[in-house]
Amino acid sequence: GFVVASINYRLSGHAIFPAQITDCKAAIRWLRANAGKYGIDGDHIGVWGSSAGGHLVALLGTSGDVVDLEGDGGNVDQSSRVQAVCDWFGPTDLLLMNQQAGDRGTIDHDAADSPESKLLGGSLQDNADKAKRAGPITYVTPDDPPFMIVHGDQDSLVHWKQSQMLADSLTKSKCDVTLTIVAGAGHGRFRDPKITEDSFRFFEKTLLSKVP
């Protein structure tokens, strides 16, 4: 009952933020513009990603009303809003990543050569405004779509508190959010197949039409 599209976006080696999110938004608009051709229900589009992909799908979910991040990727008559977000262990507030990781962290997120710093084109703490612009938590509003967030409590790359903060912010805005902290799981090493099954059930609940 689903149409699935796996999209591509520019990585930090090719372009700095916001290229990544503008590419994702362009893809959503393209899917809507071509909905009739591919049998897509343009009113029910969900996104699912992990780690850096989790960061971007969360940003798609919270920044649907942010014109500044739309970019110029075409089909401007279409909306880039999504109706459901499944975020697996994505960063949500880049400036706090080092502080939360503490001694358990495997990289220095504030270093100039960290993945997050490369994304912004400079070290995080020296580019606080850019880091805030790239954070999904920055744009949370009451009209955001339902979220399912999953994170391992032993993740040494992105601390689980990143997901907790986003869930708390969504809850405060009275958005529909479910947070699952997976005991013993690292950065995406979910050994329990129920996690994936629950993610599918989430999309069935939020996206599938009642009409056959």
PDB file of N, CA and C in Angstrom, residues 16-17 94 109-128 130-131:
ATOM      1  N   ILE A  16      27.815  22.898   1.474  1.00  0.00           N
ATOM      2  CA  ILE A  16      27.498  23.052   2.890  1.00  0.00           C
ATOM      3  C   ILE A  16      26.004  23.322   3.066  1.00  0.00           C
ATOM      4  N   PHE A  17      25.551  23.236   4.305  1.00  0.00           N
ATOM      5  CA  PHE A  17      24.167  23.517   4.646  1.00  0.00           C
ATOM      6  C   PHE A  17      23.806  24.945   4.216  1.00  0.00           C
ATOM      7  N   LEU A  94      22.843  20.817  17.255  1.00  0.00           N
ATOM      8  CA  LEU A  94      24.258  20.543  17.020  1.00  0.00           C
ATOM      9  C   LEU A  94      25.157  21.133  18.098  1.00  0.00           C
ATOM     10  N   HIS A 109      32.771  16.777  18.407  1.00  0.00           N
ATOM     11  CA  HIS A 109      31.819  17.410  17.480  1.00  0.00           C
ATOM     12  C   HIS A 109      32.155  18.869  17.230  1.00  0.00           C
ATOM     13  N   ASP A 110      32.811  19.520  18.186  1.00  0.00           N
ATOM     14  CA  ASP A 110      33.140  20.931  18.033  1.00  0.00           C
ATOM     15  C   ASP A 110      34.387  21.161  17.184  1.00  0.00           C
ATOM     16  N   ALA A 111      35.139  20.104  16.900  1.00  0.00           N
ATOM     17  CA  ALA A 111      36.355  20.250  16.099  1.00  0.00           C
ATOM     18  C   ALA A 111      36.003  20.691  14.673  1.00  0.00           C
ATOM     19  N   ALA A 112      36.935  21.387  14.051  1.00  0.00           N
ATOM     20  CA  ALA A 112      36.692  21.931  12.717  1.00  0.00           C
ATOM     21  C   ALA A 112      36.501  20.851  11.662  1.00  0.00           C
ATOM     22  N   ASP A 113      37.021  19.628  11.942  1.00  0.00           N
ATOM     23  CA  ASP A 113      36.908  18.555  10.955  1.00  0.00           C
ATOM     24  C   ASP A 113      35.825  17.539  11.313  1.00  0.00           C
ATOM     25  N   SER A 114      34.960  17.863  12.272  1.00  0.00           N
ATOM     26  CA  SER A 114      33.869  16.943  12.611  1.00  0.00           C
ATOM     27  C   SER A 114      32.824  16.951  11.505  1.00  0.00           C
ATOM     28  N   PRO A 115      32.006  15.893  11.401  1.00  0.00           N
ATOM     29  CA  PRO A 115      30.964  15.870  10.368  1.00  0.00           C
ATOM     30  C   PRO A 115      30.028  17.071  10.447  1.00  0.00           C
ATOM     31  N   GLU A 116      29.685  17.477  11.667  1.00  0.00           N
ATOM     32  CA  GLU A 116      28.757  18.596  11.829  1.00  0.00           C
ATOM     33  C   GLU A 116      29.404  19.921  11.428  1.00  0.00           C
ATOM     34  N   SER A 117      30.671  20.097  11.769  1.00  0.00           N
ATOM     35  CA  SER A 117      31.377  21.324  11.390  1.00  0.00           C
ATOM     36  C   SER A 117      31.556  21.399   9.877  1.00  0.00           C
ATOM     37  N   LYS A 118      31.860  20.261   9.268  1.00  0.00           N
ATOM     38  CA  LYS A 118      31.978  20.239   7.801  1.00  0.00           C
ATOM     39  C   LYS A 118      30.648  20.578   7.144  1.00  0.00           C
ATOM     40  N   LEU A 119      29.561  20.153   7.776  1.00  0.00           N
ATOM     41  CA  LEU A 119      28.234  20.464   7.246  1.00  0.00           C
ATOM     42  C   LEU A 119      28.011  21.970   7.188  1.00  0.00           C
ATOM     43  N   LEU A 120      28.481  22.681   8.219  1.00  0.00           N
ATOM     44  CA  LEU A 120      28.261  24.127   8.301  1.00  0.00           C
ATOM     45  C   LEU A 120      29.329  24.943   7.578  1.00  0.00           C
ATOM     46  N   GLY A 121      30.469  24.315   7.285  1.00  0.00           N
ATOM     47  CA  GLY A 121      31.561  25.047   6.655  1.00  0.00           C
ATOM     48  C   GLY A 121      32.462  25.737   7.651  1.00  0.00           C
ATOM     49  N   GLY A 122      32.423  25.314   8.924  1.00  0.00           N
ATOM     50  CA  GLY A 122      33.263  25.878   9.973  1.00  0.00           C
ATOM     51  C   GLY A 122      32.895  25.259  11.300  1.00  0.00           C
ATOM     52  N   SER A 123      33.753  25.421  12.304  1.00  0.00           N
ATOM     53  CA  SER A 123      33.521  24.773  13.588  1.00  0.00           C
ATOM     54  C   SER A 123      32.194  25.220  14.199  1.00  0.00           C
ATOM     55  N   LEU A 124      31.533  24.297  14.896  1.00  0.00           N
ATOM     56  CA  LEU A 124      30.188  24.534  15.415  1.00  0.00           C
ATOM     57  C   LEU A 124      30.105  25.767  16.296  1.00  0.00           C
ATOM     58  N   GLN A 125      30.962  25.831  17.308  1.00  0.00           N
ATOM     59  CA  GLN A 125      30.845  26.898  18.292  1.00  0.00           C
ATOM     60  C   GLN A 125      31.194  28.265  17.714  1.00  0.00           C
ATOM     61  N   ASP A 126      31.954  28.287  16.623  1.00  0.00           N
ATOM     62  CA  ASP A 126      32.262  29.549  15.944  1.00  0.00           C
ATOM     63  C   ASP A 126      31.171  29.937  14.955  1.00  0.00           C
ATOM     64  N   ASN A 127      30.222  29.051  14.755  1.00  0.00           N
ATOM     65  CA  ASN A 127      29.129  29.300  13.802  1.00  0.00           C
ATOM     66  C   ASN A 127      27.795  28.955  14.449  1.00  0.00           C
ATOM     67  N   ALA A 128      27.583  29.520  15.623  1.00  0.00           N
ATOM     68  CA  ALA A 128      26.393  29.176  16.411  1.00  0.00           C
ATOM     69  C   ALA A 128      25.095  29.483  15.672  1.00  0.00           C
ATOM     70  N   LYS A 130      24.580  29.493  12.417  1.00  0.00           N
ATOM     71  CA  LYS A 130      24.403  28.485  11.377  1.00  0.00           C
ATOM     72  C   LYS A 130      23.981  27.158  11.980  1.00  0.00           C
ATOM     73  N   ALA A 131      24.560  26.814  13.142  1.00  0.00           N
ATOM     74  CA  ALA A 131      24.214  25.561  13.806  1.00  0.00           C
ATOM     75  C   ALA A 131      22.751  25.567  14.233  1.00  0.00           C
TER      76      ALA A 131
END
